[in-house]
PDB file of C-alpha atoms in Angstrom:
ATOM      1  CA  MET I   1      -0.071 -30.785   0.986  1.00 42.00           C
ATOM      2  CA  THR I   2      -0.246 -26.927   1.995  1.00 62.00           C
ATOM      3  CA  GLN I   3      -0.493 -24.821  -1.628  1.00 79.00           C
ATOM      4  CA  SER I   4       2.360 -22.444  -2.024  1.00 90.00           C
ATOM      5  CA  PRO I   5       1.216 -18.860  -2.073  1.00 95.00           C
ATOM      6  CA  PRO I   6       1.067 -17.054  -5.595  1.00 97.00           C
ATOM      7  CA  PRO I   7       4.324 -15.621  -6.134  1.00 98.00           C
ATOM      8  CA  LEU I   8       4.979 -11.651  -6.708  1.00 98.00           C
ATOM      9  CA  PRO I   9       4.730 -11.321 -10.706  1.00 98.00           C
ATOM     10  CA  ASP I  10       8.242 -10.135 -12.216  1.00 98.00           C
ATOM     11  CA  SER I  11       6.486  -6.873 -13.310  1.00 98.00           C
ATOM     12  CA  PHE I  12       6.393  -5.650  -9.672  1.00 98.00           C
ATOM     13  CA  LEU I  13      10.253  -6.028 -10.164  1.00 98.00           C
ATOM     14  CA  ALA I  14      10.794  -4.216 -13.614  1.00 98.00           C
ATOM     15  CA  ARG I  15      10.178  -0.662 -13.056  1.00 97.00           C
ATOM     16  CA  PRO I  16      10.001   1.938 -10.020  1.00 98.00           C
ATOM     17  CA  ILE I  17       6.661   2.125  -8.279  1.00 99.00           C
ATOM     18  CA  ALA I  18       5.273   5.279  -7.823  1.00 99.00           C
ATOM     19  CA  HIS I  19       4.322   6.100  -4.294  1.00 98.00           C
ATOM     20  CA  ARG I  20       0.214   7.009  -4.271  1.00 98.00           C
ATOM     21  CA  ALA I  21       0.680   7.341  -8.232  1.00 98.00           C
ATOM     22  CA  LEU I  22       2.642   9.981 -10.118  1.00 98.00           C
ATOM     23  CA  HIS I  23       1.408  12.697  -7.821  1.00 98.00           C
ATOM     24  CA  ASP I  24       2.764  16.357  -8.124  1.00 98.00           C
ATOM     25  CA  LEU I  25       0.702  19.157  -6.997  1.00 97.00           C
ATOM     26  CA  ALA I  26       2.035  22.181  -8.823  1.00 96.00           C
ATOM     27  CA  ALA I  27       0.659  20.192 -11.974  1.00 97.00           C
ATOM     28  CA  GLY I  28      -2.812  19.754 -10.340  1.00 97.00           C
ATOM     29  CA  ARG I  29      -2.274  15.849  -9.261  1.00 98.00           C
ATOM     30  CA  PRO I  30      -2.734  14.940  -5.913  1.00 98.00           C
ATOM     31  CA  GLU I  31      -1.854  11.534  -4.180  1.00 98.00           C
ATOM     32  CA  ASN I  32      -3.958   8.592  -5.078  1.00 98.00           C
ATOM     33  CA  SER I  33      -5.667  10.880  -7.653  1.00 98.00           C
ATOM     34  CA  ARG I  34      -7.228   9.379 -11.249  1.00 98.00           C
ATOM     35  CA  ALA I  35      -4.995  12.303 -12.720  1.00 98.00           C
ATOM     36  CA  ALA I  36      -1.670  10.936 -10.678  1.00 98.00           C
ATOM     37  CA  ILE I  37      -2.634   7.049 -11.657  1.00 98.00           C
ATOM     38  CA  ARG I  38      -2.959   8.176 -15.605  1.00 98.00           C
ATOM     39  CA  ALA I  39       0.414  10.109 -15.204  1.00 98.00           C
ATOM     40  CA  ALA I  40       1.938   6.885 -13.659  1.00 98.00           C
ATOM     41  CA  ILE I  41       0.525   4.900 -16.743  1.00 98.00           C
ATOM     42  CA  ASP I  42       1.929   7.218 -19.233  1.00 98.00           C
ATOM     43  CA  ALA I  43       5.467   7.183 -17.783  1.00 98.00           C
ATOM     44  CA  GLY I  44       5.134   3.757 -17.573  1.00 98.00           C
ATOM     45  CA  TYR I  45       5.833   3.231 -13.707  1.00 98.00           C
ATOM     46  CA  GLY I  46       4.350   0.654 -11.692  1.00 98.00           C
ATOM     47  CA  ILE I  47       1.638   2.230  -9.109  1.00 99.00           C
ATOM     48  CA  GLU I  48       1.121   2.075  -5.468  1.00 99.00           C
ATOM     49  CA  ILE I  49      -1.961   2.917  -3.841  1.00 99.00           C
ATOM     50  CA  ASP I  50      -3.934   3.022  -0.640  1.00 98.00           C
ATOM     51  CA  LEU I  51      -7.187   1.813   0.421  1.00 99.00           C
ATOM     52  CA  GLN I  52      -9.745   2.988   3.098  1.00 98.00           C
ATOM     53  CA  LEU I  53     -13.873   1.704   3.430  1.00 98.00           C
ATOM     54  CA  SER I  54     -16.478   3.908   2.645  1.00 98.00           C
ATOM     55  CA  LYS I  55     -19.678   4.395   5.254  1.00 98.00           C
ATOM     56  CA  ASP I  56     -21.376   1.772   2.733  1.00 98.00           C
ATOM     57  CA  ALA I  57     -18.353  -0.425   2.135  1.00 98.00           C
ATOM     58  CA  GLN I  58     -16.965   0.369  -0.557  1.00 98.00           C
ATOM     59  CA  ALA I  59     -13.009   0.096  -1.330  1.00 98.00           C
ATOM     60  CA  MET I  60     -12.225   4.011  -1.371  1.00 98.00           C
ATOM     61  CA  VAL I  61      -8.554   5.065  -2.989  1.00 99.00           C
ATOM     62  CA  PHE I  62      -7.352   7.455  -0.118  1.00 98.00           C
ATOM     63  CA  HIS I  63      -4.587   7.147   2.333  1.00 98.00           C
ATOM     64  CA  ASP I  64      -5.817   8.839   5.177  1.00 98.00           C
ATOM     65  CA  TYR I  65      -8.498   7.826   7.740  1.00 97.00           C
ATOM     66  CA  ASP I  66      -9.352  11.566   8.108  1.00 98.00           C
ATOM     67  CA  LEU I  67     -10.851  13.864   5.490  1.00 98.00           C
ATOM     68  CA  ALA I  68      -8.956  16.879   6.218  1.00 98.00           C
ATOM     69  CA  ARG I  69      -4.853  16.655   4.995  1.00 98.00           C
ATOM     70  CA  LEU I  70      -6.095  15.986   1.453  1.00 98.00           C
ATOM     71  CA  THR I  71      -9.517  17.517   1.171  1.00 98.00           C
ATOM     72  CA  GLY I  72      -9.760  20.311   3.563  1.00 97.00           C
ATOM     73  CA  GLN I  73     -13.031  18.670   4.959  1.00 96.00           C
ATOM     74  CA  SER I  74     -13.450  17.268   8.718  1.00 95.00           C
ATOM     75  CA  GLY I  75     -14.430  13.633   9.533  1.00 97.00           C
ATOM     76  CA  ALA I  76     -13.481  10.402   8.931  1.00 98.00           C
ATOM     77  CA  VAL I  77     -13.610   8.590   5.483  1.00 98.00           C
ATOM     78  CA  GLN I  78     -15.917   5.997   6.955  1.00 98.00           C
ATOM     79  CA  GLN I  79     -18.503   8.127   7.781  1.00 98.00           C
ATOM     80  CA  ARG I  80     -19.401   9.075   4.143  1.00 98.00           C
ATOM     81  CA  SER I  81     -20.770   7.414   1.542  1.00 98.00           C
ATOM     82  CA  ALA I  82     -18.576   6.436  -1.539  1.00 98.00           C
ATOM     83  CA  THR I  83     -21.139   8.638  -3.661  1.00 98.00           C
ATOM     84  CA  GLU I  84     -20.377  11.281  -0.845  1.00 98.00           C
ATOM     85  CA  LEU I  85     -16.965  10.492  -1.188  1.00 98.00           C
ATOM     86  CA  GLY I  86     -16.489  10.929  -4.925  1.00 98.00           C
ATOM     87  CA  GLY I  87     -18.043  14.463  -4.733  1.00 98.00           C
ATOM     88  CA  ILE I  88     -15.236  15.843  -2.112  1.00 98.00           C
ATOM     89  CA  ASN I  89     -12.628  17.496  -4.260  1.00 97.00           C
ATOM     90  CA  LEU I  90      -8.741  16.482  -3.665  1.00 98.00           C
ATOM     91  CA  THR I  91      -7.241  19.689  -2.650  1.00 97.00           C
ATOM     92  CA  HIS I  92      -5.077  21.060  -5.407  1.00 96.00           C
ATOM     93  CA  GLY I  93      -6.666  19.057  -8.011  1.00 95.00           C
ATOM     94  CA  ASN I  94     -10.347  19.013  -9.619  1.00 94.00           C
ATOM     95  CA  GLU I  95     -11.508  15.357  -9.176  1.00 97.00           C
ATOM     96  CA  GLY I  96     -13.171  13.534  -6.291  1.00 98.00           C
ATOM     97  CA  ILE I  97     -11.963  10.660  -4.461  1.00 98.00           C
ATOM     98  CA  PRO I  98     -12.236   7.691  -6.567  1.00 98.00           C
ATOM     99  CA  THR I  99     -13.394   3.700  -5.807  1.00 98.00           C
ATOM    100  CA  PHE I 100     -11.251   1.431  -6.205  1.00 98.00           C
ATOM    101  CA  ALA I 101     -12.924  -0.298  -8.938  1.00 98.00           C
ATOM    102  CA  GLU I 102     -13.003   2.997 -10.929  1.00 98.00           C
ATOM    103  CA  VAL I 103      -9.015   2.788 -10.793  1.00 98.00           C
ATOM    104  CA  LEU I 104      -8.838  -0.807 -11.915  1.00 98.00           C
ATOM    105  CA  ASN I 105     -10.835   0.231 -14.637  1.00 98.00           C
ATOM    106  CA  ILE I 106      -8.178   3.285 -15.432  1.00 98.00           C
ATOM    107  CA  VAL I 107      -5.163   0.800 -14.934  1.00 98.00           C
ATOM    108  CA  ALA I 108      -6.709  -2.006 -17.030  1.00 98.00           C
ATOM    109  CA  GLY I 109      -3.821  -4.213 -16.756  1.00 98.00           C
ATOM    110  CA  ARG I 110      -1.432  -1.691 -18.181  1.00 98.00           C
ATOM    111  CA  VAL I 111       1.089  -1.709 -15.113  1.00 98.00           C
ATOM    112  CA  PRO I 112       1.342  -3.594 -12.145  1.00 98.00           C
ATOM    113  CA  LEU I 113      -0.765  -2.519  -9.219  1.00 98.00           C
ATOM    114  CA  LEU I 114       0.605  -2.631  -5.653  1.00 99.00           C
ATOM    115  CA  VAL I 115      -2.338  -1.855  -3.405  1.00 99.00           C
ATOM    116  CA  GLU I 116      -1.889  -1.244   0.548  1.00 99.00           C
ATOM    117  CA  LEU I 117      -4.994  -1.782   2.704  1.00 98.00           C
ATOM    118  CA  LYS I 118      -4.864   0.534   5.526  1.00 98.00           C
ATOM    119  CA  ASP I 119      -5.189  -0.971   8.776  1.00 98.00           C
ATOM    120  CA  GLN I 120      -8.867  -0.483   9.942  1.00 97.00           C
ATOM    121  CA  ASP I 121      -8.317  -1.723  13.613  1.00 96.00           C
ATOM    122  CA  GLY I 122      -6.435   1.183  14.746  1.00 94.00           C
ATOM    123  CA  ALA I 123      -3.856  -0.696  16.473  1.00 95.00           C
ATOM    124  CA  MET I 124      -2.668  -3.464  13.857  1.00 97.00           C
ATOM    125  CA  GLY I 125      -5.326  -5.885  15.770  1.00 96.00           C
ATOM    126  CA  PRO I 126      -7.808  -8.488  14.408  1.00 97.00           C
ATOM    127  CA  ARG I 127     -10.621  -6.193  13.670  1.00 96.00           C
ATOM    128  CA  THR I 128     -10.637  -6.742   9.984  1.00 98.00           C
ATOM    129  CA  GLY I 129     -12.623  -7.996   7.109  1.00 98.00           C
ATOM    130  CA  PRO I 130     -15.313  -5.358   5.616  1.00 98.00           C
ATOM    131  CA  LEU I 131     -12.159  -3.834   3.383  1.00 98.00           C
ATOM    132  CA  GLU I 132     -10.669  -6.896   2.573  1.00 98.00           C
ATOM    133  CA  GLN I 133     -14.336  -8.265   1.180  1.00 98.00           C
ATOM    134  CA  ALA I 134     -14.761  -4.927  -0.619  1.00 98.00           C
ATOM    135  CA  THR I 135     -11.366  -5.290  -2.006  1.00 98.00           C
ATOM    136  CA  ALA I 136     -11.353  -8.835  -3.254  1.00 98.00           C
ATOM    137  CA  ASP I 137     -15.299  -7.939  -4.809  1.00 98.00           C
ATOM    138  CA  ALA I 138     -13.872  -5.297  -6.877  1.00 98.00           C
ATOM    139  CA  LEU I 139     -10.927  -7.481  -8.122  1.00 98.00           C
ATOM    140  CA  LYS I 140     -13.136 -10.641  -9.016  1.00 97.00           C
ATOM    141  CA  ASN I 141     -13.014  -9.894 -13.138  1.00 95.00           C
ATOM    142  CA  TYR I 142      -9.764  -8.317 -12.861  1.00 98.00           C
ATOM    143  CA  THR I 143      -7.001  -9.461 -15.071  1.00 96.00           C
ATOM    144  CA  GLY I 144      -3.996  -6.977 -14.468  1.00 98.00           C
ATOM    145  CA  ASP I 145      -1.346  -7.827 -12.120  1.00 98.00           C
ATOM    146  CA  VAL I 146      -2.301  -6.644  -8.454  1.00 98.00           C
ATOM    147  CA  ALA I 147      -0.384  -7.315  -5.316  1.00 98.00           C
ATOM    148  CA  LEU I 148      -2.043  -6.682  -2.162  1.00 98.00           C
ATOM    149  CA  MET I 149      -0.300  -5.733   1.263  1.00 99.00           C
ATOM    150  CA  SER I 150      -0.633  -4.300   4.886  1.00 98.00           C
ATOM    151  CA  PHE I 151       1.057  -3.161   7.823  1.00 98.00           C
ATOM    152  CA  ASN I 152      -1.738  -4.897   9.732  1.00 98.00           C
ATOM    153  CA  PRO I 153      -1.023  -9.056   9.333  1.00 98.00           C
ATOM    154  CA  HIS I 154      -4.465  -9.722  10.115  1.00 98.00           C
ATOM    155  CA  SER I 155      -5.763  -7.794   7.350  1.00 98.00           C
ATOM    156  CA  VAL I 156      -3.341 -10.141   5.017  1.00 98.00           C
ATOM    157  CA  ALA I 157      -4.534 -13.054   6.179  1.00 98.00           C
ATOM    158  CA  ALA I 158      -8.261 -12.156   5.940  1.00 98.00           C
ATOM    159  CA  PHE I 159      -7.869 -10.939   2.316  1.00 98.00           C
ATOM    160  CA  GLY I 160      -6.035 -14.234   1.673  1.00 97.00           C
ATOM    161  CA  ALA I 161      -8.833 -16.039   2.982  1.00 97.00           C
ATOM    162  CA  LEU I 162     -10.944 -14.512   0.544  1.00 98.00           C
ATOM    163  CA  ASP I 163      -8.718 -14.234  -2.231  1.00 97.00           C
ATOM    164  CA  THR I 164      -6.420 -17.010  -3.193  1.00 96.00           C
ATOM    165  CA  GLY I 165      -5.399 -15.630  -6.753  1.00 97.00           C
ATOM    166  CA  HIS I 166      -3.351 -12.747  -6.016  1.00 98.00           C
ATOM    167  CA  PRO I 167      -0.059 -12.524  -4.096  1.00 98.00           C
ATOM    168  CA  VAL I 168      -0.244 -10.702  -0.662  1.00 98.00           C
ATOM    169  CA  GLY I 169       2.626  -9.187   1.119  1.00 98.00           C
ATOM    170  CA  LEU I 170       3.409  -7.100   4.277  1.00 99.00           C
ATOM    171  CA  THR I 171       4.217  -3.874   4.559  1.00 98.00           C
ATOM    172  CA  THR I 172       6.777  -3.636   7.354  1.00 98.00           C
ATOM    173  CA  ALA I 173       9.209  -1.010   9.020  1.00 98.00           C
ATOM    174  CA  ALA I 174      11.520  -0.703  12.108  1.00 97.00           C
ATOM    175  CA  PHE I 175       8.220  -0.162  14.375  1.00 96.00           C
ATOM    176  CA  ARG I 176      10.517   2.031  16.434  1.00 94.00           C
ATOM    177  CA  ASP I 177       9.488   3.499  20.063  1.00 89.00           C
ATOM    178  CA  ASP I 178       6.929   6.253  19.721  1.00 89.00           C
ATOM    179  CA  PRO I 179       5.261   7.513  23.036  1.00 85.00           C
ATOM    180  CA  GLU I 180       2.697   9.046  20.318  1.00 83.00           C
ATOM    181  CA  SER I 181       1.665   6.072  18.631  1.00 90.00           C
ATOM    182  CA  LEU I 182      -1.490   4.314  18.783  1.00 89.00           C
ATOM    183  CA  ILE I 183       0.290   0.833  18.375  1.00 94.00           C
ATOM    184  CA  PRO I 184       1.228  -0.731  21.627  1.00 93.00           C
ATOM    185  CA  ALA I 185       4.572  -0.930  22.301  1.00 94.00           C
ATOM    186  CA  ALA I 186       4.673  -4.362  22.445  1.00 95.00           C
ATOM    187  CA  THR I 187       2.624  -4.854  19.234  1.00 96.00           C
ATOM    188  CA  ARG I 188       5.451  -2.807  17.550  1.00 96.00           C
ATOM    189  CA  ARG I 189       8.229  -4.639  19.033  1.00 96.00           C
ATOM    190  CA  TYR I 190       6.651  -8.018  18.009  1.00 97.00           C
ATOM    191  CA  LEU I 191       6.153  -6.621  14.324  1.00 98.00           C
ATOM    192  CA  ARG I 192       9.634  -5.394  13.556  1.00 97.00           C
ATOM    193  CA  ASP I 193      10.640  -9.231  13.363  1.00 98.00           C
ATOM    194  CA  ILE I 194       8.298  -9.599  10.720  1.00 98.00           C
ATOM    195  CA  PRO I 195       7.112 -12.930  12.319  1.00 98.00           C
ATOM    196  CA  ASP I 196       3.814 -13.366  10.654  1.00 98.00           C
ATOM    197  CA  PHE I 197       5.220 -13.693   7.186  1.00 98.00           C
ATOM    198  CA  ASP I 198       4.774 -17.295   6.552  1.00 98.00           C
ATOM    199  CA  ARG I 199       1.475 -17.344   8.578  1.00 98.00           C
ATOM    200  CA  VAL I 200      -0.538 -15.276   6.519  1.00 98.00           C
ATOM    201  CA  GLY I 201       0.953 -16.682   3.302  1.00 98.00           C
ATOM    202  CA  ALA I 202       3.100 -13.564   2.138  1.00 98.00           C
ATOM    203  CA  SER I 203       5.322 -13.399  -0.656  1.00 98.00           C
ATOM    204  CA  PHE I 204       7.162 -10.507  -0.356  1.00 98.00           C
ATOM    205  CA  ILE I 205       7.387  -7.138   1.712  1.00 99.00           C
ATOM    206  CA  SER I 206       7.704  -3.729   1.424  1.00 99.00           C
ATOM    207  CA  HIS I 207       9.838  -2.592   4.136  1.00 98.00           C
ATOM    208  CA  GLU I 208      10.916   0.972   5.406  1.00 98.00           C
ATOM    209  CA  ALA I 209      13.753   2.397   3.590  1.00 98.00           C
ATOM    210  CA  SER I 210      15.807   3.564   6.154  1.00 98.00           C
ATOM    211  CA  ASP I 211      15.630   0.043   7.826  1.00 98.00           C
ATOM    212  CA  LEU I 212      16.462  -1.994   5.356  1.00 98.00           C
ATOM    213  CA  HIS I 213      19.966  -3.225   6.878  1.00 98.00           C
ATOM    214  CA  SER I 214      17.724  -4.989   9.652  1.00 98.00           C
ATOM    215  CA  LEU I 215      17.957  -8.774  10.378  1.00 98.00           C
ATOM    216  CA  ALA I 216      14.769  -8.980   9.967  1.00 98.00           C
ATOM    217  CA  VAL I 217      14.736  -8.287   6.304  1.00 98.00           C
ATOM    218  CA  ALA I 218      18.146 -10.413   5.851  1.00 98.00           C
ATOM    219  CA  ARG I 219      16.402 -13.073   6.683  1.00 98.00           C
ATOM    220  CA  LEU I 220      13.817 -13.128   4.185  1.00 98.00           C
ATOM    221  CA  LYS I 221      16.327 -11.814   1.740  1.00 98.00           C
ATOM    222  CA  ALA I 222      18.205 -15.015   2.248  1.00 98.00           C
ATOM    223  CA  ARG I 223      15.465 -16.876   1.290  1.00 98.00           C
ATOM    224  CA  GLY I 224      14.630 -15.164  -1.814  1.00 98.00           C
ATOM    225  CA  VAL I 225      11.814 -13.274  -0.738  1.00 98.00           C
ATOM    226  CA  PRO I 226      11.129  -9.869  -2.962  1.00 98.00           C
ATOM    227  CA  VAL I 227      12.331  -7.043  -1.295  1.00 99.00           C
ATOM    228  CA  LEU I 228      10.305  -3.921  -2.147  1.00 99.00           C
ATOM    229  CA  CYS I 229      10.954  -0.310  -0.082  1.00 98.00           C
ATOM    230  CA  TRP I 230       9.313   2.799   0.740  1.00 98.00           C
ATOM    231  CA  THR I 231       9.452   5.709   0.357  1.00 98.00           C
ATOM    232  CA  ILE I 232      12.216   6.724  -2.014  1.00 98.00           C
ATOM    233  CA  ARG I 233      13.012  10.235  -2.751  1.00 98.00           C
ATOM    234  CA  SER I 234      16.206  11.317  -4.277  1.00 98.00           C
ATOM    235  CA  LYS I 235      18.400   9.034  -7.184  1.00 98.00           C
ATOM    236  CA  LYS I 236      21.013   8.998  -4.216  1.00 98.00           C
ATOM    237  CA  ASP I 237      18.645   7.377  -1.987  1.00 98.00           C
ATOM    238  CA  GLU I 238      17.530   5.329  -4.512  1.00 98.00           C
ATOM    239  CA  ILE I 239      21.049   3.751  -5.279  1.00 98.00           C
ATOM    240  CA  GLU I 240      21.543   3.196  -1.730  1.00 98.00           C
ATOM    241  CA  ALA I 241      18.405   1.241  -1.818  1.00 98.00           C
ATOM    242  CA  ARG I 242      18.926  -0.948  -4.251  1.00 98.00           C
ATOM    243  CA  LYS I 243      22.065  -2.352  -2.707  1.00 98.00           C
ATOM    244  CA  ILE I 244      19.102  -4.521  -0.841  1.00 98.00           C
ATOM    245  CA  ALA I 245      15.795  -3.866  -1.927  1.00 98.00           C
ATOM    246  CA  ASP I 246      14.749  -5.743  -5.213  1.00 98.00           C
ATOM    247  CA  ASN I 247      12.549  -2.622  -6.445  1.00 98.00           C
ATOM    248  CA  ILE I 248      11.494   1.005  -4.723  1.00 98.00           C
ATOM    249  CA  THR I 249       8.575   2.689  -4.400  1.00 98.00           C
ATOM    250  CA  PHE I 250       9.077   6.587  -5.011  1.00 98.00           C
ATOM    251  CA  GLU I 251       8.001  10.047  -5.358  1.00 98.00           C
ATOM    252  CA  GLY I 252       9.235  13.615  -5.710  1.00 98.00           C
ATOM    253  CA  TYR I 253      11.570  12.827  -8.499  1.00 98.00           C
ATOM    254  CA  PRO I 254      11.959  10.789 -11.917  1.00 97.00           C
ATOM    255  CA  ALA I 255      13.136   7.354 -10.709  1.00 97.00           C
TER     256      ALA I 255
END
């Protein structure tokens, strides 16, 4: 008999989730920074963070593939070691890029942690493994509530094969037609229907807020699947999203 995937803990539905932690540049808290993570904990919010891979195969808490937007330096995250990345200050802050292990030590189970594995393939394809392994390794002795997700179903499946104890989900979207997208048009059309949910052992989705009325979301919600959403930026949008979503990921206002 096939074992059911780990369910999403209730803690992920009990409080709003701060997108890339509770960041505020004016207060010196860049996104995905230690300062933003500590602020979210102090405010009692859940936390969403992103992971990229360093040159020496460490999971780093950072959103972009490239360093430019968030640090002012050039080059890909994967071209630098974890130690080098830790020495690169985030813009508008006074600290370097943290490792996932560091962030786990800071959170220490006090709030739920929603972790997005950034696509390492470049086109939502099957070139996965090192980031998923580094993430699973960092989580081995962690006892707090953690859920993992990715836009790339191959990444979710790869992590699930390495770690059967944590719930996994899919980050989902409308995947609208975009001639500048690196994702092939056929892949976007495929992904928008969320066909891999059962195959990868997912137990939740985090869906693009403006597309919550999609039939794919409705089908999963009718099954009792928890629906999170991204990214809410006002109380008005929160009220609208909560008509469908079970919880929100938010930024820029006090949810």
